[in-house]
PDB file of C-alpha atoms in Angstrom:
ATOM      1  CA  UNK B   1       0.018   0.002  -0.009  1.00 38.00           C
ATOM      2  CA  UNK B   2       1.371   3.458  -0.900  1.00 43.00           C
ATOM      3  CA  UNK B   3       2.123   6.089   1.736  1.00 41.00           C
ATOM      4  CA  UNK B   4      -1.041   8.079   2.432  1.00 41.00           C
ATOM      5  CA  UNK B   5      -1.413  11.833   2.782  1.00 43.00           C
ATOM      6  CA  UNK B   6      -1.710  13.359   6.209  1.00 45.00           C
ATOM      7  CA  UNK B   7      -5.306  14.236   6.858  1.00 45.00           C
ATOM      8  CA  UNK B   8      -6.456  17.876   7.030  1.00 53.00           C
ATOM      9  CA  UNK B   9      -7.292  19.184  10.475  1.00 54.00           C
ATOM     10  CA  UNK B  10     -10.978  19.276   9.466  1.00 65.00           C
ATOM     11  CA  UNK B  11     -12.253  16.822   6.883  1.00 85.00           C
ATOM     12  CA  UNK B  12     -15.296  17.268   4.802  1.00 93.00           C
ATOM     13  CA  UNK B  13     -17.463  14.208   4.087  1.00 94.00           C
ATOM     14  CA  UNK B  14     -19.152  12.970   0.894  1.00 93.00           C
ATOM     15  CA  UNK B  15     -22.406  14.870   0.490  1.00 92.00           C
ATOM     16  CA  UNK B  16     -21.250  17.837   2.517  1.00 92.00           C
ATOM     17  CA  UNK B  17     -18.262  19.427   0.840  1.00 96.00           C
ATOM     18  CA  UNK B  18     -17.548  22.322  -1.524  1.00 97.00           C
ATOM     19  CA  UNK B  19     -17.411  19.873  -4.469  1.00 98.00           C
ATOM     20  CA  UNK B  20     -20.853  18.471  -3.573  1.00 98.00           C
ATOM     21  CA  UNK B  21     -22.375  21.917  -3.232  1.00 97.00           C
ATOM     22  CA  UNK B  22     -20.815  23.183  -6.478  1.00 98.00           C
ATOM     23  CA  UNK B  23     -22.018  20.164  -8.491  1.00 98.00           C
ATOM     24  CA  UNK B  24     -25.523  20.014  -7.056  1.00 98.00           C
ATOM     25  CA  UNK B  25     -28.247  20.402  -9.638  1.00 98.00           C
ATOM     26  CA  UNK B  26     -31.832  21.603  -8.950  1.00 98.00           C
ATOM     27  CA  UNK B  27     -34.618  19.767 -10.761  1.00 98.00           C
ATOM     28  CA  UNK B  28     -36.916  22.258 -12.405  1.00 97.00           C
ATOM     29  CA  UNK B  29     -39.003  19.681 -14.196  1.00 97.00           C
ATOM     30  CA  UNK B  30     -38.516  16.025 -15.202  1.00 96.00           C
ATOM     31  CA  UNK B  31     -35.301  15.893 -17.174  1.00 97.00           C
ATOM     32  CA  UNK B  32     -34.575  19.608 -16.672  1.00 98.00           C
ATOM     33  CA  UNK B  33     -32.053  20.881 -14.132  1.00 98.00           C
ATOM     34  CA  UNK B  34     -30.636  24.270 -13.123  1.00 98.00           C
ATOM     35  CA  UNK B  35     -27.177  24.951 -11.813  1.00 98.00           C
ATOM     36  CA  UNK B  36     -24.927  27.979 -11.235  1.00 98.00           C
ATOM     37  CA  UNK B  37     -21.538  26.903 -12.444  1.00 98.00           C
ATOM     38  CA  UNK B  38     -18.973  27.963  -9.798  1.00 97.00           C
ATOM     39  CA  UNK B  39     -15.994  30.182 -10.685  1.00 95.00           C
ATOM     40  CA  UNK B  40     -14.004  28.135  -8.225  1.00 96.00           C
ATOM     41  CA  UNK B  41     -13.405  25.419 -10.807  1.00 97.00           C
ATOM     42  CA  UNK B  42     -12.008  27.537 -13.580  1.00 95.00           C
ATOM     43  CA  UNK B  43      -8.734  27.705 -15.437  1.00 89.00           C
ATOM     44  CA  UNK B  44      -8.316  31.308 -16.599  1.00 82.00           C
ATOM     45  CA  UNK B  45     -12.042  31.991 -17.310  1.00 84.00           C
ATOM     46  CA  UNK B  46     -13.168  28.598 -18.655  1.00 91.00           C
ATOM     47  CA  UNK B  47     -14.776  26.008 -16.377  1.00 96.00           C
ATOM     48  CA  UNK B  48     -12.797  22.791 -16.031  1.00 96.00           C
ATOM     49  CA  UNK B  49     -14.027  19.883 -18.117  1.00 97.00           C
ATOM     50  CA  UNK B  50     -13.843  17.333 -15.346  1.00 97.00           C
ATOM     51  CA  UNK B  51     -15.996  19.538 -13.011  1.00 98.00           C
ATOM     52  CA  UNK B  52     -18.528  19.860 -15.870  1.00 98.00           C
ATOM     53  CA  UNK B  53     -18.544  16.064 -16.272  1.00 98.00           C
ATOM     54  CA  UNK B  54     -19.294  15.654 -12.594  1.00 98.00           C
ATOM     55  CA  UNK B  55     -22.174  18.195 -12.859  1.00 98.00           C
ATOM     56  CA  UNK B  56     -23.821  16.370 -15.765  1.00 98.00           C
ATOM     57  CA  UNK B  57     -23.075  13.072 -13.996  1.00 98.00           C
ATOM     58  CA  UNK B  58     -25.128  14.271 -11.010  1.00 98.00           C
ATOM     59  CA  UNK B  59     -28.071  15.168 -13.278  1.00 98.00           C
ATOM     60  CA  UNK B  60     -27.946  11.809 -14.976  1.00 98.00           C
ATOM     61  CA  UNK B  61     -27.801  10.005 -11.596  1.00 98.00           C
ATOM     62  CA  UNK B  62     -31.068  11.766 -10.694  1.00 98.00           C
ATOM     63  CA  UNK B  63     -32.581  10.806 -14.086  1.00 98.00           C
ATOM     64  CA  UNK B  64     -31.585   7.170 -14.286  1.00 98.00           C
ATOM     65  CA  UNK B  65     -32.530   4.304 -11.905  1.00 98.00           C
ATOM     66  CA  UNK B  66     -28.933   3.214 -11.427  1.00 98.00           C
ATOM     67  CA  UNK B  67     -26.669   5.173  -9.048  1.00 97.00           C
ATOM     68  CA  UNK B  68     -23.128   5.041 -10.501  1.00 98.00           C
ATOM     69  CA  UNK B  69     -21.556   6.193 -13.758  1.00 98.00           C
ATOM     70  CA  UNK B  70     -19.873   3.298 -15.525  1.00 98.00           C
ATOM     71  CA  UNK B  71     -18.963   4.991 -18.725  1.00 98.00           C
ATOM     72  CA  UNK B  72     -19.381   8.686 -19.652  1.00 98.00           C
ATOM     73  CA  UNK B  73     -18.462  10.133 -23.059  1.00 98.00           C
ATOM     74  CA  UNK B  74     -18.561  13.895 -23.532  1.00 98.00           C
ATOM     75  CA  UNK B  75     -18.087  16.208 -26.442  1.00 98.00           C
ATOM     76  CA  UNK B  76     -17.103  19.780 -25.454  1.00 98.00           C
ATOM     77  CA  UNK B  77     -18.801  22.013 -28.019  1.00 98.00           C
ATOM     78  CA  UNK B  78     -18.072  25.493 -26.657  1.00 96.00           C
ATOM     79  CA  UNK B  79     -16.252  26.795 -23.562  1.00 94.00           C
ATOM     80  CA  UNK B  80     -18.387  26.970 -20.472  1.00 96.00           C
ATOM     81  CA  UNK B  81     -18.242  30.102 -18.233  1.00 96.00           C
ATOM     82  CA  UNK B  82     -19.162  30.554 -14.620  1.00 97.00           C
ATOM     83  CA  UNK B  83     -22.791  31.399 -14.038  1.00 96.00           C
ATOM     84  CA  UNK B  84     -26.307  30.049 -14.686  1.00 97.00           C
ATOM     85  CA  UNK B  85     -26.759  26.943 -16.859  1.00 98.00           C
ATOM     86  CA  UNK B  86     -29.507  24.512 -17.668  1.00 98.00           C
ATOM     87  CA  UNK B  87     -29.132  20.744 -18.155  1.00 98.00           C
ATOM     88  CA  UNK B  88     -31.580  18.626 -20.132  1.00 98.00           C
ATOM     89  CA  UNK B  89     -31.455  14.828 -19.774  1.00 98.00           C
ATOM     90  CA  UNK B  90     -33.078  12.050 -21.656  1.00 98.00           C
ATOM     91  CA  UNK B  91     -33.351   8.318 -20.771  1.00 98.00           C
ATOM     92  CA  UNK B  92     -32.268   6.242 -23.745  1.00 98.00           C
ATOM     93  CA  UNK B  93     -32.670   2.729 -22.321  1.00 98.00           C
ATOM     94  CA  UNK B  94     -33.269   1.002 -18.940  1.00 98.00           C
ATOM     95  CA  UNK B  95     -31.968  -2.489 -18.482  1.00 97.00           C
ATOM     96  CA  UNK B  96     -31.542  -4.784 -15.535  1.00 96.00           C
ATOM     97  CA  UNK B  97     -27.905  -3.985 -14.754  1.00 97.00           C
ATOM     98  CA  UNK B  98     -27.290  -0.876 -16.908  1.00 98.00           C
ATOM     99  CA  UNK B  99     -29.273   2.200 -17.813  1.00 98.00           C
ATOM    100  CA  UNK B 100     -28.224   4.665 -20.521  1.00 98.00           C
ATOM    101  CA  UNK B 101     -29.007   8.365 -20.815  1.00 98.00           C
ATOM    102  CA  UNK B 102     -27.844  11.527 -22.505  1.00 98.00           C
ATOM    103  CA  UNK B 103     -27.500  15.047 -21.230  1.00 98.00           C
ATOM    104  CA  UNK B 104     -26.635  18.486 -22.596  1.00 98.00           C
ATOM    105  CA  UNK B 105     -25.626  21.623 -20.768  1.00 98.00           C
ATOM    106  CA  UNK B 106     -26.740  25.018 -22.133  1.00 98.00           C
ATOM    107  CA  UNK B 107     -25.818  28.639 -21.294  1.00 98.00           C
ATOM    108  CA  UNK B 108     -26.968  31.862 -22.855  1.00 94.00           C
ATOM    109  CA  UNK B 109     -25.213  34.320 -25.161  1.00 92.00           C
ATOM    110  CA  UNK B 110     -25.410  38.127 -24.971  1.00 90.00           C
ATOM    111  CA  UNK B 111     -28.694  38.084 -26.999  1.00 92.00           C
ATOM    112  CA  UNK B 112     -30.296  35.569 -24.676  1.00 90.00           C
ATOM    113  CA  UNK B 113     -29.951  32.638 -27.071  1.00 93.00           C
ATOM    114  CA  UNK B 114     -29.238  29.156 -25.777  1.00 95.00           C
ATOM    115  CA  UNK B 115     -25.742  27.849 -26.540  1.00 97.00           C
ATOM    116  CA  UNK B 116     -24.956  24.165 -26.086  1.00 98.00           C
ATOM    117  CA  UNK B 117     -21.700  23.763 -24.162  1.00 98.00           C
ATOM    118  CA  UNK B 118     -21.288  20.062 -23.690  1.00 98.00           C
ATOM    119  CA  UNK B 119     -23.190  16.840 -24.702  1.00 98.00           C
ATOM    120  CA  UNK B 120     -22.875  13.537 -22.878  1.00 98.00           C
ATOM    121  CA  UNK B 121     -23.921   9.947 -23.446  1.00 98.00           C
ATOM    122  CA  UNK B 122     -23.510   7.722 -20.388  1.00 98.00           C
ATOM    123  CA  UNK B 123     -24.291   4.279 -18.963  1.00 98.00           C
ATOM    124  CA  UNK B 124     -25.001   3.827 -15.251  1.00 98.00           C
ATOM    125  CA  UNK B 125     -25.012   0.745 -13.002  1.00 98.00           C
ATOM    126  CA  UNK B 126     -24.365  -0.267  -9.437  1.00 98.00           C
ATOM    127  CA  UNK B 127     -20.637  -0.536  -8.614  1.00 98.00           C
ATOM    128  CA  UNK B 128     -21.469  -2.260  -5.360  1.00 96.00           C
ATOM    129  CA  UNK B 129     -23.108  -5.108  -7.236  1.00 96.00           C
ATOM    130  CA  UNK B 130     -20.071  -5.987  -9.357  1.00 96.00           C
ATOM    131  CA  UNK B 131     -18.153  -9.278  -8.647  1.00 94.00           C
ATOM    132  CA  UNK B 132     -14.789  -9.129  -6.941  1.00 91.00           C
ATOM    133  CA  UNK B 133     -12.941 -11.149  -9.599  1.00 92.00           C
ATOM    134  CA  UNK B 134     -10.009  -9.126 -11.068  1.00 91.00           C
ATOM    135  CA  UNK B 135      -7.582 -10.345 -13.665  1.00 94.00           C
ATOM    136  CA  UNK B 136      -5.333  -7.629 -14.879  1.00 94.00           C
ATOM    137  CA  UNK B 137      -1.817  -6.799 -16.158  1.00 96.00           C
ATOM    138  CA  UNK B 138      -2.134  -3.205 -15.077  1.00 95.00           C
ATOM    139  CA  UNK B 139       0.099  -2.029 -12.270  1.00 96.00           C
ATOM    140  CA  UNK B 140      -0.013   1.197 -10.218  1.00 96.00           C
ATOM    141  CA  UNK B 141       2.368   4.015 -11.277  1.00 96.00           C
ATOM    142  CA  UNK B 142       5.665   4.108  -9.470  1.00 94.00           C
ATOM    143  CA  UNK B 143       5.650   7.408  -7.604  1.00 95.00           C
ATOM    144  CA  UNK B 144       7.507   9.044  -4.757  1.00 97.00           C
ATOM    145  CA  UNK B 145       5.690   9.508  -1.415  1.00 96.00           C
ATOM    146  CA  UNK B 146       3.276  12.435  -1.286  1.00 95.00           C
ATOM    147  CA  UNK B 147       5.726  14.346   0.889  1.00 95.00           C
ATOM    148  CA  UNK B 148       8.346  14.159  -1.814  1.00 96.00           C
ATOM    149  CA  UNK B 149       6.056  15.445  -4.563  1.00 97.00           C
ATOM    150  CA  UNK B 150       5.413  19.043  -5.574  1.00 93.00           C
ATOM    151  CA  UNK B 151       2.371  21.214  -5.293  1.00 90.00           C
ATOM    152  CA  UNK B 152       1.313  24.509  -7.003  1.00 81.00           C
ATOM    153  CA  UNK B 153       2.952  26.473  -4.250  1.00 76.00           C
ATOM    154  CA  UNK B 154       6.324  24.978  -5.177  1.00 76.00           C
ATOM    155  CA  UNK B 155       6.526  26.465  -8.704  1.00 63.00           C
ATOM    156  CA  UNK B 156       5.081  28.846 -11.299  1.00 57.00           C
ATOM    157  CA  UNK B 157       1.460  28.649 -12.481  1.00 57.00           C
ATOM    158  CA  UNK B 158       1.265  26.359 -15.494  1.00 53.00           C
ATOM    159  CA  UNK B 159      -1.020  28.746 -17.401  1.00 53.00           C
ATOM    160  CA  UNK B 160      -0.830  32.506 -17.393  1.00 53.00           C
ATOM    161  CA  UNK B 161      -3.858  33.904 -15.511  1.00 52.00           C
ATOM    162  CA  UNK B 162      -6.015  32.722 -12.644  1.00 60.00           C
ATOM    163  CA  UNK B 163      -6.429  29.015 -12.060  1.00 81.00           C
ATOM    164  CA  UNK B 164      -8.944  28.974  -9.215  1.00 91.00           C
ATOM    165  CA  UNK B 165      -9.367  25.212  -9.426  1.00 94.00           C
ATOM    166  CA  UNK B 166      -5.885  24.649  -7.865  1.00 92.00           C
ATOM    167  CA  UNK B 167      -7.186  26.129  -4.567  1.00 93.00           C
ATOM    168  CA  UNK B 168      -9.741  23.347  -4.365  1.00 96.00           C
ATOM    169  CA  UNK B 169      -7.497  20.408  -4.974  1.00 96.00           C
ATOM    170  CA  UNK B 170      -4.805  18.601  -3.066  1.00 96.00           C
ATOM    171  CA  UNK B 171      -2.476  18.060  -6.070  1.00 96.00           C
ATOM    172  CA  UNK B 172       1.139  16.862  -5.587  1.00 96.00           C
ATOM    173  CA  UNK B 173       3.077  16.185  -8.823  1.00 97.00           C
ATOM    174  CA  UNK B 174       5.760  13.592  -9.284  1.00 97.00           C
ATOM    175  CA  UNK B 175       9.063  15.598  -9.624  1.00 96.00           C
ATOM    176  CA  UNK B 176       9.925  13.444 -12.675  1.00 96.00           C
ATOM    177  CA  UNK B 177       7.048  15.050 -14.571  1.00 96.00           C
ATOM    178  CA  UNK B 178       7.533  18.736 -13.700  1.00 94.00           C
ATOM    179  CA  UNK B 179      10.573  19.606 -15.858  1.00 94.00           C
ATOM    180  CA  UNK B 180       8.323  21.989 -17.801  1.00 93.00           C
ATOM    181  CA  UNK B 181       8.065  24.160 -14.672  1.00 89.00           C
ATOM    182  CA  UNK B 182      11.734  24.922 -14.813  1.00 88.00           C
ATOM    183  CA  UNK B 183      12.106  25.152 -18.579  1.00 90.00           C
ATOM    184  CA  UNK B 184      13.371  21.630 -19.014  1.00 92.00           C
ATOM    185  CA  UNK B 185      10.457  19.422 -20.222  1.00 93.00           C
ATOM    186  CA  UNK B 186      11.301  15.741 -20.498  1.00 93.00           C
ATOM    187  CA  UNK B 187       9.631  15.282 -23.910  1.00 93.00           C
ATOM    188  CA  UNK B 188       8.020  12.100 -22.616  1.00 94.00           C
ATOM    189  CA  UNK B 189       4.382  13.292 -22.468  1.00 95.00           C
ATOM    190  CA  UNK B 190       3.770  12.038 -18.976  1.00 97.00           C
ATOM    191  CA  UNK B 191       2.143  13.529 -15.944  1.00 97.00           C
ATOM    192  CA  UNK B 192       1.672  11.899 -12.501  1.00 98.00           C
ATOM    193  CA  UNK B 193       0.276  13.159  -9.242  1.00 98.00           C
ATOM    194  CA  UNK B 194      -1.272  12.426  -5.959  1.00 98.00           C
ATOM    195  CA  UNK B 195      -4.840  13.796  -6.096  1.00 98.00           C
ATOM    196  CA  UNK B 196      -7.570  14.721  -3.629  1.00 97.00           C
ATOM    197  CA  UNK B 197      -9.899  17.518  -2.720  1.00 97.00           C
ATOM    198  CA  UNK B 198      -8.433  20.300  -0.612  1.00 96.00           C
ATOM    199  CA  UNK B 199     -11.047  19.986   2.087  1.00 96.00           C
ATOM    200  CA  UNK B 200     -10.237  16.343   2.686  1.00 96.00           C
ATOM    201  CA  UNK B 201     -13.406  14.839   1.203  1.00 97.00           C
ATOM    202  CA  UNK B 202     -12.757  11.301   0.113  1.00 97.00           C
ATOM    203  CA  UNK B 203     -13.254  10.281  -3.507  1.00 98.00           C
ATOM    204  CA  UNK B 204     -16.442   8.792  -4.943  1.00 98.00           C
ATOM    205  CA  UNK B 205     -17.448   7.926  -8.535  1.00 98.00           C
ATOM    206  CA  UNK B 206     -18.404  11.587  -9.301  1.00 98.00           C
ATOM    207  CA  UNK B 207     -15.092  13.041  -8.135  1.00 98.00           C
ATOM    208  CA  UNK B 208     -13.318  10.423 -10.286  1.00 98.00           C
ATOM    209  CA  UNK B 209     -14.864  12.277 -13.254  1.00 98.00           C
ATOM    210  CA  UNK B 210     -12.971  15.377 -12.009  1.00 98.00           C
ATOM    211  CA  UNK B 211      -9.749  13.505 -11.235  1.00 98.00           C
ATOM    212  CA  UNK B 212      -9.041  12.383 -14.800  1.00 98.00           C
ATOM    213  CA  UNK B 213      -9.045  15.999 -16.016  1.00 97.00           C
ATOM    214  CA  UNK B 214      -7.454  17.840 -13.108  1.00 96.00           C
ATOM    215  CA  UNK B 215      -3.693  17.531 -13.692  1.00 95.00           C
ATOM    216  CA  UNK B 216      -1.605  19.876 -15.827  1.00 93.00           C
ATOM    217  CA  UNK B 217      -1.690  18.815 -19.519  1.00 95.00           C
ATOM    218  CA  UNK B 218       0.903  16.337 -20.723  1.00 96.00           C
ATOM    219  CA  UNK B 219       1.563  18.849 -23.496  1.00 95.00           C
ATOM    220  CA  UNK B 220       3.670  20.778 -20.978  1.00 94.00           C
ATOM    221  CA  UNK B 221       6.129  17.919 -20.705  1.00 95.00           C
ATOM    222  CA  UNK B 222       6.312  17.719 -24.523  1.00 94.00           C
ATOM    223  CA  UNK B 223       7.472  21.373 -24.477  1.00 92.00           C
ATOM    224  CA  UNK B 224       4.247  23.239 -25.290  1.00 91.00           C
ATOM    225  CA  UNK B 225       2.585  25.878 -23.196  1.00 85.00           C
ATOM    226  CA  UNK B 226      -0.813  27.503 -22.911  1.00 83.00           C
ATOM    227  CA  UNK B 227      -4.369  26.285 -22.688  1.00 83.00           C
ATOM    228  CA  UNK B 228      -5.132  22.734 -23.940  1.00 91.00           C
ATOM    229  CA  UNK B 229      -8.907  22.549 -24.473  1.00 93.00           C
ATOM    230  CA  UNK B 230     -10.604  19.220 -24.425  1.00 96.00           C
ATOM    231  CA  UNK B 231     -12.549  18.149 -27.547  1.00 97.00           C
ATOM    232  CA  UNK B 232     -13.799  14.728 -26.377  1.00 98.00           C
ATOM    233  CA  UNK B 233     -13.372  12.853 -23.079  1.00 98.00           C
ATOM    234  CA  UNK B 234     -14.486   9.311 -22.225  1.00 98.00           C
ATOM    235  CA  UNK B 235     -14.252   8.024 -18.618  1.00 98.00           C
ATOM    236  CA  UNK B 236     -14.683   4.434 -17.386  1.00 98.00           C
ATOM    237  CA  UNK B 237     -15.406   4.090 -13.658  1.00 98.00           C
ATOM    238  CA  UNK B 238     -14.245   0.663 -12.472  1.00 98.00           C
ATOM    239  CA  UNK B 239     -14.636   0.588  -8.732  1.00 97.00           C
ATOM    240  CA  UNK B 240     -15.651   2.712  -5.764  1.00 97.00           C
ATOM    241  CA  UNK B 241     -12.425   4.202  -4.438  1.00 98.00           C
ATOM    242  CA  UNK B 242     -11.126   3.426  -0.965  1.00 97.00           C
ATOM    243  CA  UNK B 243     -10.610   6.389   1.402  1.00 97.00           C
ATOM    244  CA  UNK B 244      -7.413   8.393   0.977  1.00 97.00           C
ATOM    245  CA  UNK B 245      -5.464  10.143  -1.763  1.00 97.00           C
ATOM    246  CA  UNK B 246      -5.593   8.861  -5.346  1.00 98.00           C
ATOM    247  CA  UNK B 247      -2.686   8.414  -7.744  1.00 98.00           C
ATOM    248  CA  UNK B 248      -3.323   9.664 -11.254  1.00 98.00           C
ATOM    249  CA  UNK B 249      -1.064   8.834 -14.208  1.00 98.00           C
ATOM    250  CA  UNK B 250      -1.575  10.434 -17.632  1.00 98.00           C
ATOM    251  CA  UNK B 251       0.360   9.682 -20.817  1.00 98.00           C
ATOM    252  CA  UNK B 252       0.421  11.009 -24.402  1.00 98.00           C
ATOM    253  CA  UNK B 253       1.954   8.929 -27.204  1.00 97.00           C
ATOM    254  CA  UNK B 254       1.002  10.902 -30.252  1.00 96.00           C
ATOM    255  CA  UNK B 255       0.614  14.642 -31.082  1.00 96.00           C
ATOM    256  CA  UNK B 256      -0.310  15.312 -34.695  1.00 95.00           C
ATOM    257  CA  UNK B 257      -2.092  18.004 -36.582  1.00 94.00           C
ATOM    258  CA  UNK B 258      -2.462  20.116 -33.434  1.00 95.00           C
ATOM    259  CA  UNK B 259      -4.268  17.332 -31.497  1.00 97.00           C
ATOM    260  CA  UNK B 260      -3.065  14.860 -28.828  1.00 97.00           C
ATOM    261  CA  UNK B 261      -4.644  12.095 -26.797  1.00 98.00           C
ATOM    262  CA  UNK B 262      -4.329  11.780 -23.044  1.00 98.00           C
ATOM    263  CA  UNK B 263      -4.800   8.322 -21.441  1.00 98.00           C
ATOM    264  CA  UNK B 264      -5.368   8.472 -17.701  1.00 98.00           C
ATOM    265  CA  UNK B 265      -5.458   5.854 -14.973  1.00 98.00           C
ATOM    266  CA  UNK B 266      -6.629   6.535 -11.446  1.00 98.00           C
ATOM    267  CA  UNK B 267      -5.544   4.189  -8.548  1.00 98.00           C
ATOM    268  CA  UNK B 268      -6.732   4.146  -4.988  1.00 98.00           C
ATOM    269  CA  UNK B 269      -4.983   3.394  -1.697  1.00 97.00           C
ATOM    270  CA  UNK B 270      -5.691  -0.340  -2.021  1.00 97.00           C
ATOM    271  CA  UNK B 271      -3.888  -0.469  -5.388  1.00 97.00           C
ATOM    272  CA  UNK B 272      -7.062  -0.802  -7.390  1.00 97.00           C
ATOM    273  CA  UNK B 273      -7.594   0.769 -10.765  1.00 98.00           C
ATOM    274  CA  UNK B 274     -10.711   2.714 -10.043  1.00 98.00           C
ATOM    275  CA  UNK B 275     -11.046   4.847 -13.231  1.00 98.00           C
ATOM    276  CA  UNK B 276      -9.643   5.127 -16.748  1.00 98.00           C
ATOM    277  CA  UNK B 277     -10.077   7.741 -19.399  1.00 98.00           C
ATOM    278  CA  UNK B 278      -9.025   8.888 -22.851  1.00 98.00           C
ATOM    279  CA  UNK B 279      -9.443  12.385 -24.190  1.00 98.00           C
ATOM    280  CA  UNK B 280      -8.660  14.212 -27.355  1.00 98.00           C
ATOM    281  CA  UNK B 281      -7.309  17.735 -26.870  1.00 97.00           C
ATOM    282  CA  UNK B 282      -6.239  20.604 -29.026  1.00 96.00           C
ATOM    283  CA  UNK B 283      -2.868  22.311 -28.592  1.00 93.00           C
ATOM    284  CA  UNK B 284      -1.513  25.536 -29.924  1.00 83.00           C
ATOM    285  CA  UNK B 285       1.648  24.981 -31.992  1.00 80.00           C
ATOM    286  CA  UNK B 286       4.331  27.507 -32.707  1.00 67.00           C
TER     287      UNK B 286
END
């Protein structure tokens, strides 16, 4: 078992934390939900894609009969901004072990017209009902202890401008993947970190949707800088995480035509692979 983080003096619990409050949706009518997207989960002025995925995940959990996201695929159509938004959900199919639904999040432009920001298709089930049999060749990432890793306070901001989300995360990066912060990127396209919420709230399936998109982009270790917007993101939730900090490992093997993929794995304190994801992101070249 890896070394765990020291607990905050006061720990929030699942259901009563800033993350829970900021992802809570209010049902206006069947399949219609309101939310005020919090500025606390932004990078520069855009709302983080993992936070958005958790918001839509909460709306779908209220719509569908099964409690847990198993697979969530999202297309990010336009950048979301802090402020009011409406989510519309639709049940696609209900089965015995899986139910499938879709959801879209809308905001309004200066003329009051609805603009679709993100569209999701997801299947939900019950993680507690899954069998315990595991046969895998996957292994947790080799990382230094949390105390030997580096947080935002140890170096420059990865993107010029405000990154309010960093104040809400416990993020400690593997020193082997922070060469970009001192002008010496490794060129390997790797990023690894210990991850948690700053208020000490333990992880659940919805915070896993945030975890896969919360680290600095692997593009930084390839030698690129600036915002790396997500085009598409698919997350597979495999298990309810055990209490304690998560380990997140992200790799990129191919950058071409101004786009790259990021493959993420999330491991809990019991060395279980609790989530996986792949996303396609755009980078600015030159």
